[in-house]
mmCIF file of C-alpha atoms in Angstrom:
data_model
loop_
_atom_site.group_PDB
_atom_site.id
_atom_site.type_symbol
_atom_site.label_atom_id
_atom_site.label_comp_id
_atom_site.label_asym_id
_atom_site.label_seq_id
_atom_site.Cartn_x
_atom_site.Cartn_y
_atom_site.Cartn_z
ATOM 1 C CA UNK A 1158 -6.995 39.221 -33.440
ATOM 2 C CA UNK A 1159 -6.284 35.956 -35.231
ATOM 3 C CA UNK A 1160 -8.510 32.989 -34.732
ATOM 4 C CA UNK A 1161 -7.242 29.872 -33.219
ATOM 5 C CA UNK A 1162 -5.576 27.562 -35.702
ATOM 6 C CA UNK A 1163 -7.186 24.228 -36.394
ATOM 7 C CA UNK A 1164 -5.705 20.955 -35.167
ATOM 8 C CA UNK A 1165 -3.160 19.611 -37.660
ATOM 9 C CA UNK A 1166 -4.050 16.341 -39.335
ATOM 10 C CA UNK A 1167 -0.744 14.858 -38.169
ATOM 11 C CA UNK A 1168 -1.951 15.234 -34.610
ATOM 12 C CA UNK A 1169 -4.927 12.977 -35.258
ATOM 13 C CA UNK A 1170 -2.535 10.452 -36.817
ATOM 14 C CA UNK A 1171 -0.263 10.375 -33.862
ATOM 15 C CA UNK A 1172 -3.214 10.139 -31.550
ATOM 16 C CA UNK A 1173 -4.498 7.137 -33.517
ATOM 17 C CA UNK A 1174 -1.130 5.464 -33.441
ATOM 18 C CA UNK A 1175 -0.878 5.997 -29.658
ATOM 19 C CA UNK A 1176 -4.429 4.611 -29.157
ATOM 20 C CA UNK A 1177 -3.612 1.619 -31.359
ATOM 21 C CA UNK A 1178 -0.366 0.967 -29.492
ATOM 22 C CA UNK A 1179 -2.259 1.028 -26.208
ATOM 23 C CA UNK A 1180 -5.467 -0.811 -27.089
ATOM 24 C CA UNK A 1181 -4.370 -3.537 -29.608
ATOM 25 C CA UNK A 1182 -2.469 -5.558 -26.999
ATOM 26 C CA UNK A 1183 -5.486 -5.255 -24.576
ATOM 27 C CA UNK A 1184 -7.782 -6.406 -27.308
ATOM 28 C CA UNK A 1185 -5.506 -9.374 -28.295
ATOM 29 C CA UNK A 1186 -5.337 -10.340 -24.564
ATOM 30 C CA UNK A 1187 -9.123 -10.157 -24.280
ATOM 31 C CA UNK A 1188 -9.694 -12.272 -27.249
ATOM 32 C CA UNK A 1189 -7.103 -14.802 -25.998
ATOM 33 C CA UNK A 1190 -8.832 -14.902 -22.655
ATOM 34 C CA UNK A 1191 -12.184 -15.895 -24.288
ATOM 35 C CA UNK A 1192 -10.786 -19.180 -25.530
ATOM 36 C CA UNK A 1193 -11.780 -22.468 -23.734
ATOM 37 C CA UNK A 1194 -9.272 -24.259 -21.685
ATOM 38 C CA UNK A 1195 -10.666 -27.583 -22.936
ATOM 39 C CA UNK A 1196 -10.974 -26.973 -26.658
ATOM 40 C CA UNK A 1197 -8.922 -23.840 -27.157
ATOM 41 C CA UNK A 1198 -11.718 -22.354 -29.219
ATOM 42 C CA UNK A 1199 -13.361 -18.953 -28.883
ATOM 43 C CA UNK A 1200 -15.653 -17.616 -27.485
ATOM 44 C CA UNK A 1201 -16.374 -18.492 -23.854
ATOM 45 C CA UNK A 1202 -16.168 -16.910 -20.381
ATOM 46 C CA UNK A 1203 -14.836 -20.027 -18.729
ATOM 47 C CA UNK A 1204 -11.522 -18.281 -17.897
ATOM 48 C CA UNK A 1205 -13.271 -15.514 -16.068
ATOM 49 C CA UNK A 1206 -15.547 -17.984 -14.300
ATOM 50 C CA UNK A 1207 -12.512 -20.041 -13.167
ATOM 51 C CA UNK A 1208 -10.778 -16.914 -11.773
ATOM 52 C CA UNK A 1209 -13.944 -15.764 -9.843
ATOM 53 C CA UNK A 1210 -14.570 -19.161 -8.361
ATOM 54 C CA UNK A 1211 -10.898 -19.618 -7.436
ATOM 55 C CA UNK A 1212 -10.232 -19.281 -3.688
ATOM 56 C CA UNK A 1213 -6.659 -18.434 -4.249
ATOM 57 C CA UNK A 1214 -7.670 -15.312 -6.264
ATOM 58 C CA UNK A 1215 -9.809 -13.853 -3.457
ATOM 59 C CA UNK A 1216 -7.258 -14.716 -0.734
ATOM 60 C CA UNK A 1217 -4.304 -13.233 -2.517
ATOM 61 C CA UNK A 1218 -6.170 -10.082 -3.659
ATOM 62 C CA UNK A 1219 -7.458 -9.572 -0.158
ATOM 63 C CA UNK A 1220 -3.905 -9.668 1.228
ATOM 64 C CA UNK A 1221 -2.621 -7.280 -1.469
ATOM 65 C CA UNK A 1222 -5.483 -4.846 -0.873
ATOM 66 C CA UNK A 1223 -4.889 -4.841 2.898
ATOM 67 C CA UNK A 1224 -1.152 -4.402 2.311
ATOM 68 C CA UNK A 1225 -1.913 -1.516 -0.055
ATOM 69 C CA UNK A 1226 -4.232 0.082 2.516
ATOM 70 C CA UNK A 1227 -1.680 -0.290 5.326
ATOM 71 C CA UNK A 1228 1.152 1.164 3.114
ATOM 72 C CA UNK A 1229 -0.933 4.185 2.147
ATOM 73 C CA UNK A 1230 -1.975 4.947 5.726
ATOM 74 C CA UNK A 1231 1.511 4.578 7.154
ATOM 75 C CA UNK A 1232 3.091 6.527 4.306
ATOM 76 C CA UNK A 1233 0.662 9.470 4.581
ATOM 77 C CA UNK A 1234 1.120 9.510 8.397
ATOM 78 C CA UNK A 1235 4.931 9.704 7.839
ATOM 79 C CA UNK A 1236 5.284 11.931 4.896
ATOM 80 C CA UNK A 1237 2.452 14.508 5.160
ATOM 81 C CA UNK A 1238 3.567 16.021 8.493
ATOM 82 C CA UNK A 1239 7.270 15.680 7.472
ATOM 83 C CA UNK A 1240 6.876 17.507 4.169
ATOM 84 C CA UNK A 1241 4.652 20.033 5.843
ATOM 85 C CA UNK A 1242 7.271 20.905 8.413
ATOM 86 C CA UNK A 1243 10.047 20.971 5.840
ATOM 87 C CA UNK A 1244 8.077 23.495 3.641
ATOM 88 C CA UNK A 1245 7.205 25.603 6.605
ATOM 89 C CA UNK A 1246 10.381 25.587 8.764
ATOM 90 C CA UNK A 1247 13.200 23.718 7.012
ATOM 91 C CA UNK A 1248 13.084 24.499 3.264
ATOM 92 C CA UNK A 1249 16.867 23.910 2.883
ATOM 93 C CA UNK A 1250 16.213 20.119 3.555
ATOM 94 C CA UNK A 1251 14.011 19.729 0.481
ATOM 95 C CA UNK A 1252 16.958 18.782 -1.857
ATOM 96 C CA UNK A 1253 18.159 16.387 0.710
ATOM 97 C CA UNK A 1254 14.813 14.605 1.055
ATOM 98 C CA UNK A 1255 14.437 14.616 -2.791
ATOM 99 C CA UNK A 1256 17.797 12.948 -3.150
ATOM 100 C CA UNK A 1257 16.777 10.328 -0.515
ATOM 101 C CA UNK A 1258 13.517 9.740 -2.447
ATOM 102 C CA UNK A 1259 15.492 8.668 -5.539
ATOM 103 C CA UNK A 1260 17.368 5.955 -3.741
ATOM 104 C CA UNK A 1261 14.556 3.380 -4.191
ATOM 105 C CA UNK A 1262 14.827 3.888 -7.926
ATOM 106 C CA UNK A 1263 18.491 3.211 -7.865
ATOM 107 C CA UNK A 1264 18.578 0.145 -5.575
ATOM 108 C CA UNK A 1265 17.098 -2.870 -7.253
ATOM 109 C CA UNK A 1266 14.253 -4.538 -5.428
ATOM 110 C CA UNK A 1267 16.118 -7.900 -5.288
ATOM 111 C CA UNK A 1268 19.085 -6.201 -3.519
ATOM 112 C CA UNK A 1269 16.758 -4.330 -1.204
ATOM 113 C CA UNK A 1270 14.754 -7.401 -0.101
ATOM 114 C CA UNK A 1271 17.926 -9.350 0.645
ATOM 115 C CA UNK A 1272 19.189 -6.430 2.787
ATOM 116 C CA UNK A 1273 15.858 -6.084 4.597
ATOM 117 C CA UNK A 1274 15.751 -9.839 5.299
ATOM 118 C CA UNK A 1275 19.172 -9.530 6.909
ATOM 119 C CA UNK A 1276 18.315 -6.300 8.785
ATOM 120 C CA UNK A 1277 14.978 -7.545 10.168
ATOM 121 C CA UNK A 1278 16.165 -11.049 11.082
ATOM 122 C CA UNK A 1279 15.742 -11.486 14.805
ATOM 123 C CA UNK A 1280 12.725 -9.159 15.058
ATOM 124 C CA UNK A 1281 9.485 -10.583 16.529
ATOM 125 C CA UNK A 1282 7.759 -13.175 14.415
ATOM 126 C CA UNK A 1283 4.525 -11.035 14.156
ATOM 127 C CA UNK A 1284 6.676 -8.630 12.153
ATOM 128 C CA UNK A 1285 9.225 -10.684 10.406
ATOM 129 C CA UNK A 1286 7.097 -13.739 9.499
ATOM 130 C CA UNK A 1287 3.848 -11.869 8.555
ATOM 131 C CA UNK A 1288 3.201 -9.796 5.369
ATOM 132 C CA UNK A 1289 1.526 -7.056 7.497
ATOM 133 C CA UNK A 1290 4.905 -6.260 8.979
ATOM 134 C CA UNK A 1291 7.799 -7.055 6.737
ATOM 135 C CA UNK A 1292 6.108 -6.359 3.364
ATOM 136 C CA UNK A 1293 4.479 -3.104 4.638
ATOM 137 C CA UNK A 1294 7.955 -1.909 5.810
ATOM 138 C CA UNK A 1295 9.398 -2.741 2.353
ATOM 139 C CA UNK A 1296 6.436 -1.219 0.393
ATOM 140 C CA UNK A 1297 6.722 2.107 2.412
ATOM 141 C CA UNK A 1298 10.207 2.326 1.089
ATOM 142 C CA UNK A 1299 9.169 1.549 -2.496
ATOM 143 C CA UNK A 1300 6.350 4.129 -2.287
ATOM 144 C CA UNK A 1301 8.603 6.785 -0.820
ATOM 145 C CA UNK A 1302 9.447 8.438 -4.185
ATOM 146 C CA UNK A 1303 5.859 8.582 -5.403
ATOM 147 C CA UNK A 1304 4.604 9.768 -2.096
ATOM 148 C CA UNK A 1305 7.222 12.474 -1.713
ATOM 149 C CA UNK A 1306 7.073 13.934 -5.185
ATOM 150 C CA UNK A 1307 3.289 13.919 -5.347
ATOM 151 C CA UNK A 1308 2.939 15.516 -1.921
ATOM 152 C CA UNK A 1309 5.757 17.956 -2.527
ATOM 153 C CA UNK A 1310 3.941 19.173 -5.717
ATOM 154 C CA UNK A 1311 0.764 19.583 -3.672
ATOM 155 C CA UNK A 1312 2.502 21.600 -1.021
ATOM 156 C CA UNK A 1313 4.286 23.800 -3.580
ATOM 157 C CA UNK A 1314 0.901 24.624 -5.132
ATOM 158 C CA UNK A 1315 -0.418 26.220 -1.937
ATOM 159 C CA UNK A 1316 0.795 29.071 0.368
ATOM 160 C CA UNK A 1317 1.809 27.011 3.425
ATOM 161 C CA UNK A 1318 2.934 29.962 5.453
ATOM 162 C CA UNK A 1319 -0.179 32.114 4.931
ATOM 163 C CA UNK A 1320 -2.542 29.256 5.658
ATOM 164 C CA UNK A 1321 -0.726 28.278 8.719
ATOM 165 C CA UNK A 1322 -0.524 31.846 10.108
ATOM 166 C CA UNK A 1323 -4.169 32.412 9.477
ATOM 167 C CA UNK A 1324 -5.193 29.122 11.127
ATOM 168 C CA UNK A 1325 -3.078 29.850 14.176
ATOM 169 C CA UNK A 1326 -4.269 33.479 14.460
ATOM 170 C CA UNK A 1327 -7.731 32.025 14.855
ATOM 171 C CA UNK A 1328 -6.561 29.880 17.691
ATOM 172 C CA UNK A 1329 -6.040 26.551 15.933
ATOM 173 C CA UNK A 1330 -3.337 24.121 17.172
ATOM 174 C CA UNK A 1331 -0.726 22.371 14.959
ATOM 175 C CA UNK A 1332 -2.704 19.209 14.539
ATOM 176 C CA UNK A 1333 -5.894 21.067 13.724
ATOM 177 C CA UNK A 1334 -4.028 23.206 11.231
ATOM 178 C CA UNK A 1335 -2.526 20.159 9.533
ATOM 179 C CA UNK A 1336 -5.792 18.214 9.436
ATOM 180 C CA UNK A 1337 -8.430 20.902 8.797
ATOM 181 C CA UNK A 1338 -6.515 23.557 6.775
ATOM 182 C CA UNK A 1339 -3.467 21.985 5.087
ATOM 183 C CA UNK A 1340 -4.675 18.445 4.323
ATOM 184 C CA UNK A 1341 -7.886 19.528 2.450
ATOM 185 C CA UNK A 1342 -5.792 21.740 0.196
ATOM 186 C CA UNK A 1343 -3.441 18.887 -0.786
ATOM 187 C CA UNK A 1344 -6.222 16.253 -1.090
ATOM 188 C CA UNK A 1345 -5.660 15.763 -4.832
ATOM 189 C CA UNK A 1346 -1.914 15.248 -4.315
ATOM 190 C CA UNK A 1347 -2.528 12.907 -1.437
ATOM 191 C CA UNK A 1348 -5.052 10.894 -3.536
ATOM 192 C CA UNK A 1349 -2.549 10.734 -6.506
ATOM 193 C CA UNK A 1350 0.191 9.432 -4.116
ATOM 194 C CA UNK A 1351 -2.252 6.918 -2.606
ATOM 195 C CA UNK A 1352 -3.313 5.462 -5.952
ATOM 196 C CA UNK A 1353 0.199 5.375 -7.189
ATOM 197 C CA UNK A 1354 1.035 3.430 -4.059
ATOM 198 C CA UNK A 1355 -1.963 1.090 -4.666
ATOM 199 C CA UNK A 1356 -0.671 0.327 -8.138
ATOM 200 C CA UNK A 1357 2.877 -0.401 -6.820
ATOM 201 C CA UNK A 1358 1.675 -2.811 -4.139
ATOM 202 C CA UNK A 1359 -0.813 -4.576 -6.374
ATOM 203 C CA UNK A 1360 1.954 -5.179 -8.968
ATOM 204 C CA UNK A 1361 5.030 -5.824 -6.790
ATOM 205 C CA UNK A 1362 6.375 -9.372 -7.293
ATOM 206 C CA UNK A 1363 10.051 -9.479 -6.524
ATOM 207 C CA UNK A 1364 9.939 -8.761 -2.821
ATOM 208 C CA UNK A 1365 6.913 -10.854 -2.073
ATOM 209 C CA UNK A 1366 8.326 -13.810 -3.956
ATOM 210 C CA UNK A 1367 11.749 -13.829 -2.205
ATOM 211 C CA UNK A 1368 10.068 -13.270 1.108
ATOM 212 C CA UNK A 1369 7.672 -16.136 0.302
ATOM 213 C CA UNK A 1370 4.339 -14.258 0.985
ATOM 214 C CA UNK A 1371 1.292 -15.161 -1.145
ATOM 215 C CA UNK A 1372 0.273 -11.821 -2.610
ATOM 216 C CA UNK A 1373 -1.737 -11.238 -5.727
ATOM 217 C CA UNK A 1374 1.226 -10.831 -8.105
ATOM 218 C CA UNK A 1375 2.520 -14.251 -6.953
ATOM 219 C CA UNK A 1376 -0.899 -15.768 -7.589
ATOM 220 C CA UNK A 1377 -0.885 -14.173 -11.042
ATOM 221 C CA UNK A 1378 2.657 -15.577 -11.832
ATOM 222 C CA UNK A 1379 1.404 -19.109 -10.610
ATOM 223 C CA UNK A 1380 -1.619 -18.957 -12.869
ATOM 224 C CA UNK A 1381 0.492 -17.733 -15.793
ATOM 225 C CA UNK A 1382 2.742 -20.778 -15.395
ATOM 226 C CA UNK A 1383 -0.070 -23.333 -15.196
ATOM 227 C CA UNK A 1384 -3.165 -21.893 -16.943
ATOM 228 C CA UNK A 1385 -2.760 -19.913 -20.186
ATOM 229 C CA UNK A 1386 -6.238 -18.500 -20.807
ATOM 230 C CA UNK A 1387 -7.188 -17.765 -17.160
ATOM 231 C CA UNK A 1388 -3.885 -15.980 -16.849
ATOM 232 C CA UNK A 1389 -4.978 -13.545 -19.631
ATOM 233 C CA UNK A 1390 -8.312 -13.043 -17.962
ATOM 234 C CA UNK A 1391 -6.621 -12.468 -14.586
ATOM 235 C CA UNK A 1392 -4.196 -9.917 -16.147
ATOM 236 C CA UNK A 1393 -7.121 -7.906 -17.654
ATOM 237 C CA UNK A 1394 -9.008 -8.031 -14.317
ATOM 238 C CA UNK A 1395 -5.780 -6.612 -12.526
ATOM 239 C CA UNK A 1396 -5.426 -3.948 -15.227
ATOM 240 C CA UNK A 1397 -9.105 -2.961 -14.755
ATOM 241 C CA UNK A 1398 -8.686 -2.735 -11.015
ATOM 242 C CA UNK A 1399 -5.659 -0.349 -11.369
ATOM 243 C CA UNK A 1400 -7.445 1.778 -13.917
ATOM 244 C CA UNK A 1401 -10.545 1.864 -11.861
ATOM 245 C CA UNK A 1402 -8.505 3.417 -9.091
ATOM 246 C CA UNK A 1403 -7.058 6.001 -11.484
ATOM 247 C CA UNK A 1404 -10.545 6.847 -12.713
ATOM 248 C CA UNK A 1405 -11.794 7.391 -9.229
ATOM 249 C CA UNK A 1406 -8.928 9.772 -8.710
ATOM 250 C CA UNK A 1407 -9.879 11.685 -11.922
ATOM 251 C CA UNK A 1408 -13.504 12.008 -10.698
ATOM 252 C CA UNK A 1409 -12.495 13.178 -7.217
ATOM 253 C CA UNK A 1410 -10.166 15.729 -8.775
ATOM 254 C CA UNK A 1411 -12.775 17.010 -11.032
ATOM 255 C CA UNK A 1412 -15.394 17.347 -8.253
ATOM 256 C CA UNK A 1413 -12.807 19.245 -6.175
ATOM 257 C CA UNK A 1414 -12.023 21.567 -9.134
ATOM 258 C CA UNK A 1415 -15.659 22.229 -9.811
ATOM 259 C CA UNK A 1416 -16.276 22.984 -6.091
ATOM 260 C CA UNK A 1417 -13.354 25.362 -6.081
ATOM 261 C CA UNK A 1418 -14.646 27.175 -9.179
ATOM 262 C CA UNK A 1419 -18.112 27.638 -7.506
ATOM 263 C CA UNK A 1420 -16.467 29.103 -4.376
ATOM 264 C CA UNK A 1421 -14.180 31.404 -6.455
ATOM 265 C CA UNK A 1422 -17.176 32.559 -8.518
ATOM 266 C CA UNK A 1423 -19.149 33.369 -5.407
ATOM 267 C CA UNK A 1424 -16.598 35.723 -4.038
#
């Protein structure tokens, strides 16, 4: 049996180029954010202090986080039972739903928000004039592709029919089967879809701007137009928030994999 071949030197070269392509802009942004607003000289943390003590930052990020949480909850409540039922009873509808999931990629957000503003005009003010109503409805549409394809991959990785039949043979109802049997087996896929949705909501600007709601991306754009160095600090903080969510997904996925390995080894 031949031994494993060593890693080619060119692989390290391409890895270095990819790391440089990713890290050099972040490093440049970080160094730029350390300059003082008054003197323009390095190095000071004034920009980060300005952001942390700015009331608009906390207000806008609170709104965006609440919107992200609402979008995630509503999307999961809509798509998990739907995709489960399609995989279990209506597999011929999968191509149709996959096609519908591609529509948000085709329709530009600026066109979508104009259409939604016209469609929802005349609805109650608690929905039309509040971000918790109008923006959440728009963000659920934007998150549809990411939710669907992530959850669909999770459902395709498990035997839905066997799990359902085993659960119901033990007397479990449909809601119990979905919550206690199916959902734990697609937890990683649901988390992946949730964090993708979080990243979308935290970075979406066009719809919030045209609908005139003060979300975090609008605050970031305002700071970018008025404060150069704090804008760089705010961008890095936003980037760190998104990557922190992705890191938590990775840790949860590893814990789930380790637990599954222990259970398999015990059999």
